[in-house]
XYZ file of C-alpha atoms in Angstrom:
629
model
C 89.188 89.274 116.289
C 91.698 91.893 116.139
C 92.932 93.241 112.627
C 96.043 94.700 111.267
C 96.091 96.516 108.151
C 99.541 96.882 106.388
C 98.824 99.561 103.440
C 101.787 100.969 101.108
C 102.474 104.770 99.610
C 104.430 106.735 96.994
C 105.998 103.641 95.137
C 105.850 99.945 94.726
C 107.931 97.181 95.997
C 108.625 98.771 99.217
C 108.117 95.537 101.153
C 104.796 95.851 102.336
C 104.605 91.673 102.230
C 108.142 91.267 104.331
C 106.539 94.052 106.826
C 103.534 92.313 107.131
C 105.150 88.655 108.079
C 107.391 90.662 110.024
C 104.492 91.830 112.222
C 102.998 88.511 112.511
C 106.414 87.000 113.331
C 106.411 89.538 116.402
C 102.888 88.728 117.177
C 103.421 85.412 117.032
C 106.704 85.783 119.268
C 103.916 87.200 121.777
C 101.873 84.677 122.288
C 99.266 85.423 119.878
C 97.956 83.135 117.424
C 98.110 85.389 113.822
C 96.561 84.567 110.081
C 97.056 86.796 107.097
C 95.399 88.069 104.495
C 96.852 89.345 101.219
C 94.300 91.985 99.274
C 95.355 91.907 95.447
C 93.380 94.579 93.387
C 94.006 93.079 89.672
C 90.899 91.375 87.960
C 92.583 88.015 87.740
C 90.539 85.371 89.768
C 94.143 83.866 90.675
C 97.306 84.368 90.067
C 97.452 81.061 88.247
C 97.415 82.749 85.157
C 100.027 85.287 85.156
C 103.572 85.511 84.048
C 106.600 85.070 85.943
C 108.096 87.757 84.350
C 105.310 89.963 85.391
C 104.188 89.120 88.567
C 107.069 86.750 89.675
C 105.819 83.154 91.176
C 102.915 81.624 91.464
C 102.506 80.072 95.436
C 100.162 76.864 95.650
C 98.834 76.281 98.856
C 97.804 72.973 100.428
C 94.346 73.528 98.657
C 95.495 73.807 95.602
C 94.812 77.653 95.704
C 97.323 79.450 92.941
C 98.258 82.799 94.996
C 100.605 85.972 95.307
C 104.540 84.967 96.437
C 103.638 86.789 99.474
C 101.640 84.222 100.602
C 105.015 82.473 101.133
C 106.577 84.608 102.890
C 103.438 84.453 105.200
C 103.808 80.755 105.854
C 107.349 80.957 105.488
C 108.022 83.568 108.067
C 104.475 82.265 110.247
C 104.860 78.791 109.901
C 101.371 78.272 108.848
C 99.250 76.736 106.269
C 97.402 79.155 104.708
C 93.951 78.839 102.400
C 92.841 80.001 99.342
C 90.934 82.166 101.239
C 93.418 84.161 102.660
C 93.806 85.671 99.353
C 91.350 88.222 98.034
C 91.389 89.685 94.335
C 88.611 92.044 92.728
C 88.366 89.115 90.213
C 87.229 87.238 93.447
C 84.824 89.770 94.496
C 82.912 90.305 91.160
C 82.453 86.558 91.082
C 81.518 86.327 94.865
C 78.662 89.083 93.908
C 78.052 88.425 90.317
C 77.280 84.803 91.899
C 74.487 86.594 94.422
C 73.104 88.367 91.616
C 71.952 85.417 89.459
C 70.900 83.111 92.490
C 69.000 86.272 93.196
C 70.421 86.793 96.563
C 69.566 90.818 96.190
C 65.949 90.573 96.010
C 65.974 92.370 92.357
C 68.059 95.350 93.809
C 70.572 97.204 91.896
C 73.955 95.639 92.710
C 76.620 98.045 92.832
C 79.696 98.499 93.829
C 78.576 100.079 96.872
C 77.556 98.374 99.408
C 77.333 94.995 97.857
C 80.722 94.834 96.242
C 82.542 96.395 99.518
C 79.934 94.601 101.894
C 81.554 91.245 100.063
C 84.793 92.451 100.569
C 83.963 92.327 104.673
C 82.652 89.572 104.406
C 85.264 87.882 103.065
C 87.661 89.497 105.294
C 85.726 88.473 108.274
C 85.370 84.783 107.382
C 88.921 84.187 105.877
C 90.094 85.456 109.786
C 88.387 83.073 111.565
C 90.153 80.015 110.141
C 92.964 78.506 111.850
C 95.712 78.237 110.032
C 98.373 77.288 112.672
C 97.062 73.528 113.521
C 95.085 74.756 116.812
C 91.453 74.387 117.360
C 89.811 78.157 116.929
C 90.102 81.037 115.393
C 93.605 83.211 115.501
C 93.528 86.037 118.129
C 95.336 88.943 115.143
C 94.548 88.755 110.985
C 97.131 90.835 109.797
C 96.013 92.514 106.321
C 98.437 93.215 103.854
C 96.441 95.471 100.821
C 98.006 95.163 97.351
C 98.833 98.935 95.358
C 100.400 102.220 96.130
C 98.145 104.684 97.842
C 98.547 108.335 97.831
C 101.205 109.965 94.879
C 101.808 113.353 93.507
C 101.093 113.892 89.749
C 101.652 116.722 87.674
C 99.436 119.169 85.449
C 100.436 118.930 81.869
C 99.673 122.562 82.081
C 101.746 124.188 85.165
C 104.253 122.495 87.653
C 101.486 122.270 90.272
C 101.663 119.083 92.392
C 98.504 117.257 92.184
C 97.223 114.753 95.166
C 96.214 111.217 93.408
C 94.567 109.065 95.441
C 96.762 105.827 94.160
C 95.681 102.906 91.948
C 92.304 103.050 91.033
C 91.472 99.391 91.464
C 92.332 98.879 94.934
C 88.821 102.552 95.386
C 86.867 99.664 96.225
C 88.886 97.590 99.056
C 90.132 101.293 100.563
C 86.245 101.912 100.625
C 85.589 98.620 102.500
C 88.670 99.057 104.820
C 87.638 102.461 105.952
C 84.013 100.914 106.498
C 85.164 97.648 107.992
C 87.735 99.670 110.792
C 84.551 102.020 111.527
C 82.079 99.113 112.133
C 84.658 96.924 114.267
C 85.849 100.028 116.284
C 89.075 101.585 117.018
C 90.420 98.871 119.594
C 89.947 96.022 117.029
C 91.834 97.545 113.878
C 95.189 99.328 113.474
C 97.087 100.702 110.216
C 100.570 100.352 109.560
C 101.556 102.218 106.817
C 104.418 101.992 104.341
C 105.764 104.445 102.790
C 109.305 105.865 101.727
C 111.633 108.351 102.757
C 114.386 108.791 99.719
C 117.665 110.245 100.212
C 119.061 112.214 98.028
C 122.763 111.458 96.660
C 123.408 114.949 96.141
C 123.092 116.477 99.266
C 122.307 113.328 101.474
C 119.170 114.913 102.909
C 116.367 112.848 103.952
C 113.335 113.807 102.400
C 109.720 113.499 103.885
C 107.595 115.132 101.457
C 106.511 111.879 99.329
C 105.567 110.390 102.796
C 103.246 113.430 103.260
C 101.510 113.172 100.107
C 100.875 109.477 100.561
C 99.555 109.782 104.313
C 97.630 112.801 102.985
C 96.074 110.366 100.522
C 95.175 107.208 102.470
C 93.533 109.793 105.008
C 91.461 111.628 102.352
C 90.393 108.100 101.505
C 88.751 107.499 105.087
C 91.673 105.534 106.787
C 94.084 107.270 108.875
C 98.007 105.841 109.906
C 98.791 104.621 113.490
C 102.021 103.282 112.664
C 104.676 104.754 109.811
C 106.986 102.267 108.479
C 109.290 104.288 106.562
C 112.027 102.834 104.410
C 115.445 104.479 103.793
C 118.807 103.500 102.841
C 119.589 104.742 106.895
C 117.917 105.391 109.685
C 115.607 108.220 110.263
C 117.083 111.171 111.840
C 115.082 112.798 115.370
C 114.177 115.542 113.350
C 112.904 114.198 110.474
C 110.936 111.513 112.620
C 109.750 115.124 114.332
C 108.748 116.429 110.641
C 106.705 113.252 110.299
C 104.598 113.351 113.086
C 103.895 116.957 112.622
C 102.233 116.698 109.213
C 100.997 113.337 109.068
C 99.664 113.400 112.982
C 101.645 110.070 114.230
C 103.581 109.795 117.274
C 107.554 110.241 116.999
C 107.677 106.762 118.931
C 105.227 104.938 116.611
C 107.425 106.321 113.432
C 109.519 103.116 112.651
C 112.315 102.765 110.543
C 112.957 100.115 107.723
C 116.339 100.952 106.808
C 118.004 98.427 104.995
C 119.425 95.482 106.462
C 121.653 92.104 105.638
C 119.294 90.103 105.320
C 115.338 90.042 105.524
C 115.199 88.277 108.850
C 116.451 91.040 110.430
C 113.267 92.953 109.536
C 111.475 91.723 112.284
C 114.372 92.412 114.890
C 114.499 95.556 113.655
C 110.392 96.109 114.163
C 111.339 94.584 117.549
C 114.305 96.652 118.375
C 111.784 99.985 117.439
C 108.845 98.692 120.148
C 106.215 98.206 117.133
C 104.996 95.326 118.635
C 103.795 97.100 121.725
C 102.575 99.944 120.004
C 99.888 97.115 117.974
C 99.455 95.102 121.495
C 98.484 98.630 122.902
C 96.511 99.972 120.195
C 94.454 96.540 120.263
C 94.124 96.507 124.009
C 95.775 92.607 123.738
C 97.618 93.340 126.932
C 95.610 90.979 129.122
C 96.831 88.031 126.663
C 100.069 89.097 124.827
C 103.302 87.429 126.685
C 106.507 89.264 127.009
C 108.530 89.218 123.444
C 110.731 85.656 122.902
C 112.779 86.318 119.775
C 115.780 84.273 120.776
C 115.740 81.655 117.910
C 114.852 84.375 114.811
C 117.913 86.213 116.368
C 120.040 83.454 116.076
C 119.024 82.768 112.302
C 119.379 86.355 111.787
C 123.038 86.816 112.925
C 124.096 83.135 112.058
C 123.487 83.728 107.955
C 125.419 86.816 108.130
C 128.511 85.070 110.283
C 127.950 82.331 106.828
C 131.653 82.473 104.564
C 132.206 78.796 102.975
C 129.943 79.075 99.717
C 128.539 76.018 97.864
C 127.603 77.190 94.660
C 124.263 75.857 92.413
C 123.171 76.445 89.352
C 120.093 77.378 88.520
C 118.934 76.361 84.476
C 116.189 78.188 84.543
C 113.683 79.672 81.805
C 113.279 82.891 83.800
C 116.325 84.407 84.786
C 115.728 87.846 84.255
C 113.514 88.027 87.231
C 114.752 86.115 90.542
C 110.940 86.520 92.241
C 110.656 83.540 89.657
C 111.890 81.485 91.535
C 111.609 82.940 95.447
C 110.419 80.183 96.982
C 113.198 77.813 95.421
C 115.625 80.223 96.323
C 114.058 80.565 100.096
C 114.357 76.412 100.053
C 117.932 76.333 99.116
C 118.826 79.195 101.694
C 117.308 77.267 104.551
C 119.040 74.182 103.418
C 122.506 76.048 103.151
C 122.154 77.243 106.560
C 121.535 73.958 108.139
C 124.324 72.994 106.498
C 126.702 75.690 107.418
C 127.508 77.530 104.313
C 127.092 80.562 102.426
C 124.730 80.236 99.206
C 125.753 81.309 95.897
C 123.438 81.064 92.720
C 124.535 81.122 89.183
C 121.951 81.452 86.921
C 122.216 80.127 83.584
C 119.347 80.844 80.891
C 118.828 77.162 79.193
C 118.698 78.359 75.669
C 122.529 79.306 75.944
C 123.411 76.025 76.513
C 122.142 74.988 73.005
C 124.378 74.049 70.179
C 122.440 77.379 68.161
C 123.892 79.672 70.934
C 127.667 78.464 70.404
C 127.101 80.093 66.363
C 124.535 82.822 67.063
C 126.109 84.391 70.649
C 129.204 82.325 71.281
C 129.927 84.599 74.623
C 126.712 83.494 76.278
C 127.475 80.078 75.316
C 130.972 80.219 76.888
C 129.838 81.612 79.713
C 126.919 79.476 80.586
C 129.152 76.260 80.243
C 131.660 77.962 82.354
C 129.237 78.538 84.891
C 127.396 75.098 84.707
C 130.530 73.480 84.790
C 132.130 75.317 87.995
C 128.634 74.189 90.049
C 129.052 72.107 93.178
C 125.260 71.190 92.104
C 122.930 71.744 89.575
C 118.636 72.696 89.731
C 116.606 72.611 87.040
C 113.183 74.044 88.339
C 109.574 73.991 87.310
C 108.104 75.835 84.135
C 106.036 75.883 81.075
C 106.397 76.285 77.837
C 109.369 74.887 74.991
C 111.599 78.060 74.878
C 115.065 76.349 76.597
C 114.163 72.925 76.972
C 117.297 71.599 75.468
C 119.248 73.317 77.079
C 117.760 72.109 80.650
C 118.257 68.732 78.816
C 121.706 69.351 77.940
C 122.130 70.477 81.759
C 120.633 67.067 82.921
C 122.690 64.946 80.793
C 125.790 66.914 82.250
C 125.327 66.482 85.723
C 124.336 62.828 85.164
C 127.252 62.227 83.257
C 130.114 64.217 85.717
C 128.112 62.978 89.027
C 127.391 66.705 89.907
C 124.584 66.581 92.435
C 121.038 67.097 90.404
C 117.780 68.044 91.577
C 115.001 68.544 88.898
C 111.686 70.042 89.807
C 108.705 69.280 88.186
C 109.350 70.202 84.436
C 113.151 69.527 85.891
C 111.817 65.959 86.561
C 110.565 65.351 82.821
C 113.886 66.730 81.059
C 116.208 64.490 83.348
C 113.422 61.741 82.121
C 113.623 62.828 78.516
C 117.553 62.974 78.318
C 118.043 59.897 80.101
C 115.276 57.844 77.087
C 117.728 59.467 74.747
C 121.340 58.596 75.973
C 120.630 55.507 77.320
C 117.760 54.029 75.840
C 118.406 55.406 72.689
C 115.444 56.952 71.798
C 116.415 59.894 69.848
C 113.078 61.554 69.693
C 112.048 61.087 72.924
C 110.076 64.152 74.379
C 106.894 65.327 76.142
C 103.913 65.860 74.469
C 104.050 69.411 75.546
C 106.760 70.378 72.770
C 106.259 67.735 70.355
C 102.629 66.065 70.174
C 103.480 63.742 67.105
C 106.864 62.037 68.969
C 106.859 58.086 68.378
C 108.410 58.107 72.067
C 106.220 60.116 74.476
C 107.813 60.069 77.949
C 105.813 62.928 79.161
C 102.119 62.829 78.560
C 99.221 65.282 79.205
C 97.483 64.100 82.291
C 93.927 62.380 81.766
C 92.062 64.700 83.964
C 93.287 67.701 82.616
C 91.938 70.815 80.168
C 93.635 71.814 77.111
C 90.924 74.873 76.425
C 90.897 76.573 80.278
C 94.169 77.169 81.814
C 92.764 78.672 85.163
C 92.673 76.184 87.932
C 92.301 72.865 85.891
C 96.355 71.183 86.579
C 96.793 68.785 89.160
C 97.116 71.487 92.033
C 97.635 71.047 95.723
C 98.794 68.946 98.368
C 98.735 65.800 97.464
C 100.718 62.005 98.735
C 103.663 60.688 97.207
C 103.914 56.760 98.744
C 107.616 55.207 98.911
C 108.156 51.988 96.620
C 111.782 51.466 97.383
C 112.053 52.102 101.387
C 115.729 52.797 101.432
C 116.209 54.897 98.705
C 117.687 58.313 99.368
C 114.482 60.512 99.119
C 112.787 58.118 101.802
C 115.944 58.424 104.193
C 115.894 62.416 103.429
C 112.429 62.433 104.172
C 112.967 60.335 108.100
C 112.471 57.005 106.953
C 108.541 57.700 106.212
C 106.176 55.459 104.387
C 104.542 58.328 102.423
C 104.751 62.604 102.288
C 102.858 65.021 101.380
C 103.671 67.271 98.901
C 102.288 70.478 96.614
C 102.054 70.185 92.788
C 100.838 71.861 89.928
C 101.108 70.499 86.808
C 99.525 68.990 83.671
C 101.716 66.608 82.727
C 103.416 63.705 83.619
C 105.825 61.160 82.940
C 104.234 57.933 80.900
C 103.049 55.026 82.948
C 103.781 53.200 79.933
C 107.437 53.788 79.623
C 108.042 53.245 83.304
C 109.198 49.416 83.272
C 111.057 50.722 79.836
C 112.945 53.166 82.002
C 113.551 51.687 84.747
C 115.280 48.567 83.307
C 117.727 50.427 82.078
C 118.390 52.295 85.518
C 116.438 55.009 86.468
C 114.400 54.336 89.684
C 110.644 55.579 89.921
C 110.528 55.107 93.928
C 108.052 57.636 94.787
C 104.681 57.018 93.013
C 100.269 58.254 94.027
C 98.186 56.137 95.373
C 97.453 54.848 91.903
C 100.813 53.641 91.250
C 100.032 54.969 88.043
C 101.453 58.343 88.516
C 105.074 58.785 88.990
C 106.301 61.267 91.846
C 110.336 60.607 92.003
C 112.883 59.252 90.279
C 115.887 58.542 91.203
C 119.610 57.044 89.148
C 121.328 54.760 91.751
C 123.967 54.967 89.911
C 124.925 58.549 90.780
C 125.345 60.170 94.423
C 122.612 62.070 94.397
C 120.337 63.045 91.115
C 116.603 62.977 92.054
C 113.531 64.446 90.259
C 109.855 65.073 91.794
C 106.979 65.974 90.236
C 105.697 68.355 92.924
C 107.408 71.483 94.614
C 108.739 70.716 97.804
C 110.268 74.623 97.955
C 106.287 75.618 99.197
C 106.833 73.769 102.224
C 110.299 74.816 103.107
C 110.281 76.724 106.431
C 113.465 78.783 108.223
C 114.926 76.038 110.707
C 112.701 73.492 108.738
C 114.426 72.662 105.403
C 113.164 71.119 102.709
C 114.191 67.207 102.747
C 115.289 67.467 99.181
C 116.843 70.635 99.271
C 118.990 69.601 102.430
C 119.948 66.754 100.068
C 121.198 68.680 96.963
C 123.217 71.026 99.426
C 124.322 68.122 101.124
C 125.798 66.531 98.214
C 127.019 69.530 96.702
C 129.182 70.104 99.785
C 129.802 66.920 100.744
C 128.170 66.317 103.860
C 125.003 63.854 102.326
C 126.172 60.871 104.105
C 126.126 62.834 107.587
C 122.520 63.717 106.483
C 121.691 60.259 105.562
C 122.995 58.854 108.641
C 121.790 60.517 110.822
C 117.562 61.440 109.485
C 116.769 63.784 112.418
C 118.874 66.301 110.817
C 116.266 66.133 107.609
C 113.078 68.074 107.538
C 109.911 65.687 107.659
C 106.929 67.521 106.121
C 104.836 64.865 108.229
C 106.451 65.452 111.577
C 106.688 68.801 112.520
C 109.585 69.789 114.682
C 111.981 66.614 113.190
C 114.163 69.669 112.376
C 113.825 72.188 114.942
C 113.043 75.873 114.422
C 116.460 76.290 116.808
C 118.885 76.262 114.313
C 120.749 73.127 114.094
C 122.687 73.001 111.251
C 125.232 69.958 110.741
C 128.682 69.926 110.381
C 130.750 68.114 108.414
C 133.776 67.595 106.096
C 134.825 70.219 103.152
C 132.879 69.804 99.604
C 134.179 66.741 97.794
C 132.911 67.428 94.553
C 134.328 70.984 94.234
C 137.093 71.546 91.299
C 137.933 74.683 91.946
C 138.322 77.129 95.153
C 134.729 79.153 95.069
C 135.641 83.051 96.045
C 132.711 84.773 97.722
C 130.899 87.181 96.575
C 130.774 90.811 98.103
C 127.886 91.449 100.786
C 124.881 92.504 99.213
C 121.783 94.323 100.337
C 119.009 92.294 99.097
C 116.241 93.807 101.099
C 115.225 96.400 98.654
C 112.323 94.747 97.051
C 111.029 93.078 99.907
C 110.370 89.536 98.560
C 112.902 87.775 100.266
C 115.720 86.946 98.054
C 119.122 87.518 100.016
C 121.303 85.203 98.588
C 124.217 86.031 96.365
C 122.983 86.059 92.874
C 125.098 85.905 89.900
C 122.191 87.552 86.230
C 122.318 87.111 83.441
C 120.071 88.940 80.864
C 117.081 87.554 79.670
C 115.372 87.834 75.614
């Protein structure tokens, strides 16, 4: 097994994760067979726990493991189907040892952190590499290691000026530690580092400077691990002489200095890695010449420059609880990119924060509430996406009713699924205090109920999490065309509650369609109004298995109706993605064609280029904020 270690310096959000896939994508494009590992240093167990607003979205694997966003970009940018394994925390670790302990696997030794806590981390390491994660019999030939935290800054004395070396975030001591162990014990032709860092330029004088790149290399090789490849970002690329400066103080070849200067969109990163020869510096430094095949890049090329040839926009709306913070939602947004690109057009997102849409937001901040109705009602379709929680649920009702009254194209996710649900036992049956027992435990009309099997006193791991299958009821419905005409999918979820069986012959006599449903029958998975061209809700995420060249089957719907092109799709099913067929779509880039968006009421100007690489999680669409509470 060969490893690659991806570590990051002076600052965070430099796109360590984006680097990473971007290796693997090149690796990949090699030949090789490549896994991933993502190292996160916080004492969380999972990331199940933690706020969007803090940590941006929660990725569910086909295990049910809640993980790091960069996880998806891993399978998004790998085309893989990673484990829970692939992601380490020290929450993890302490369990994995604290375990050992009381089974009394230490034969009454005193367990420290080292060796047993950064023996465990090897350990781990080691056995999370050897599963295959690409469909193939075997273990991968490259685990590429991506380690979570800054290494290496400069402080300051509170009592002089003095610059001060600082090793970097003190919970990743431990995994450093382990690293610098693990790349001893495996040898020099089985481990490489790539190392992140940044080179800022400053405005004033426009000079590139090198000097926080120093510290940080200076760091991570006082720690034990020294830097075969630099991936420096900058707003440009790196000058001969500063590329000269770099090598001479931080002991790396000119030609293994890469740039990450910033590009149109993030699947250029990996051209650009290409473009620079990092891929034969890694194939070289691994002695993987005997195996490695000459680079074949043709189709991520063609995605590359096709997005940034895109001009016609179709424009969604996203009612969303967290719209101060896009990573939120990265995967959806990933999904609906794919889809827009298979469908020839240039995606434009409006966000709207739910609670302006409220009849309280027209007295208390009448602007917002303008606004949001102006955007909501200028959408060529409408998404209403997972999340928890009663803060803006009216307004994602309010957003629901709207596009099922005006036929704009609807696709609810999850909680998005239970609103539509909610508003549609309220305007049509009549039910005015129809809700979910999630906001209102003592409604006479529960539509949304908390699933049997769940916990209300633990919130870590105990929803209904994972891949699981969603069986057709109504066979020609438009999910099941979407989908290739399938008898079943399977699908990620993660959730607690769920619409009430006992409602369901309530609901759908008056319209709504439950056509998706578990093995059960019990448990309702989509819902569909015939009534309308196209408004569909699903209890699980179908944005975790979106893929570039792959598009969700759902997603490639709502774009599809939104620019009026869903009856090509429907038509003709080997344009849609099929989750249980794997190249239905093809990863070459065959986007349909059709005739000008129907539903439009208004000529949609684009939106000026934007960089969008800068924080390295993906998200290069055009985005239109608005502040969040």
């Amino acid at each position: 097994m060969k490893y690659v270690l991806v570590t990051g310096g002076v600052v965070s959000g430099l796109g360590k994760g984006v680097t990473a896939s971007s290796i693997g994508v090149l690796l990949k494009a090699c030949g090789l067979r490549v896994t991933a590992i993502k190292i996160d240093p916080y004492l969380n167990t999972d990331a199940g726990t933690m706020s969007p607003f803090e940590h941006g979205e929660v990725f569910v694997l086909d295990d049910g493991g809640e993980v790091d966003l960069v996880l998806g970009n891993y399978e998004r940018f790998l085309d893989v189907k990673l484990t829970c394994d692939n992601s380490i925390t020290t929450g993890k670790i302490y369990q994995f040892v604290i375990d050992k302990e009381r089974r009394g696997d230490y034969l009454g030794k005193t367990v420290q952190v080292m060796p047993h806590m950064t023996d465990a981390i090897q350990e781990w390491i080691e056995r999370a590499a050897m599963i295959p994660v690409d469909g193939e019999e075997g273990p991968p030939d490259v685990c590429v290691i991506e380690l979570g935290g800054t290494i290496g800054t400069t402080i300051f004395s509170r009592h002089n000026d003095s610059g001060i070396l600082h090793a970097g975030d003190i919970e990743s001591m431990p995994f450093i530690e382990a690293l610098g162990q693990f790349s001893y014990r495996v040898g020099p032709d089985n481990f490489c580092v790539v190392h992140v860092s940044l080179v800022p330029v400053l405005n004033e004088v426009g000079e590139q400077k090198t000097k926080p790149t120093q510290h940080s290399v200076w760091g991570l090789r006082g720690l034990g691990l020294a830097p075969d490849i630099l991936a420096c970002q900058s707003t440009k690329a790196l000058d001969e002489n500063i590329k000269e400066k770099l090598s001479r103080f931080c002991h790396v070849p000119v030609a293994d200095i890469i740039t990450l200067n910033d590009v149109t969109n993030i699947w250029h990163i990996p051209l650009l890695l290409g473009e620079q020869k990092a891929h034969e510096t890694i194939i070289k430094l691994l002695n993987l010449q005997g195996i490695a095949k000459e680079l074949a890049l043709e189709e991520w090329t063609s995605r590359a420059r096709s997005y940034d040839t895109l001009h016609d926009p179709v424009r969604i709306v996203m009612v969303g609880k967290y719209t101060g913070q896009s990573d939120s939602y990265l995967s959806v947004l990933e999904a609906l990119l794919h889809a827009s690109i298979a469908c020839y057009k240039k995606l434009v997102v409006d966000w709207v924060r739910p609670s302006d849409l409220e009849d309280s937001a027209a007295i208390e901040t009448p602007d917002l509430f303008r606004g949001a109705w102006k955007r909501l009602k200028g959408a060529d379709g409408i998404l209403v996406p997972g999340g928890f929680g009663d803060r803006g649920v009216e307004g994602k009702i309010l957003a629901a009713k709207y596009a099922r009254e005006n036929n704009v194209p609807f696709l609810g996710i999850c909680l998005g699924m239970q609103v539509a649900v909610i508003e549609f036992a309220r305007s049509i049956l009549n039910l005015q205090d129809a809700n979910s027992t999630e906001f209102d435990p003592d409604t006479t009309n529960p539509c949304i109920v908390f699933m049997p099997e769940g916990s209300k006193t633990h919130k870590g791991a105990t929803m209904h999490l994972g891949s699981r299958r969603t069986f057709f009821e109504v066979p020609d419905c438009i999910s099941a065309k979407l989908y290739g005409n399938v008898s079943f999918i399977d699908e990620r979820h993660r959730h607690r509650y769920e619409v009430n069986p006992e409602m369901v012959a309530e609901l759908e006599k008056a319209g709504l369609s439950f056509v998706g449903k578990d093995e059960t029958k019990r448990r309702m998975e989509i819902v569909e109004f015939h009534a309308h061209p196209y408004f569909i809700g699903v209890q699980f995420h179908p944005e975790f298995k979106s893929r570039p060249g792959k598009p969700s089957a759902l997603f490639l719907g709502l774009i599809g109706a939104a620019c009026g092109q869903l009856d090509t799709l429907l038509q003709n099913p080997s344009h849609c993605s099929n989750p249980t067929k794997r190249h239905i779509f093809s990863n070459s880039f065959s986007p349909v064609k059709s005739n000008r968006n129907t539903n439009l009421k208004k000529p949609v100007k684009s939106l000026p280029d934007r960089n969008l690489y800068s924080n390295g999680n993906g998200v290069h669409v055009e985005l239109t904020m608005v502040s969040d509470e």
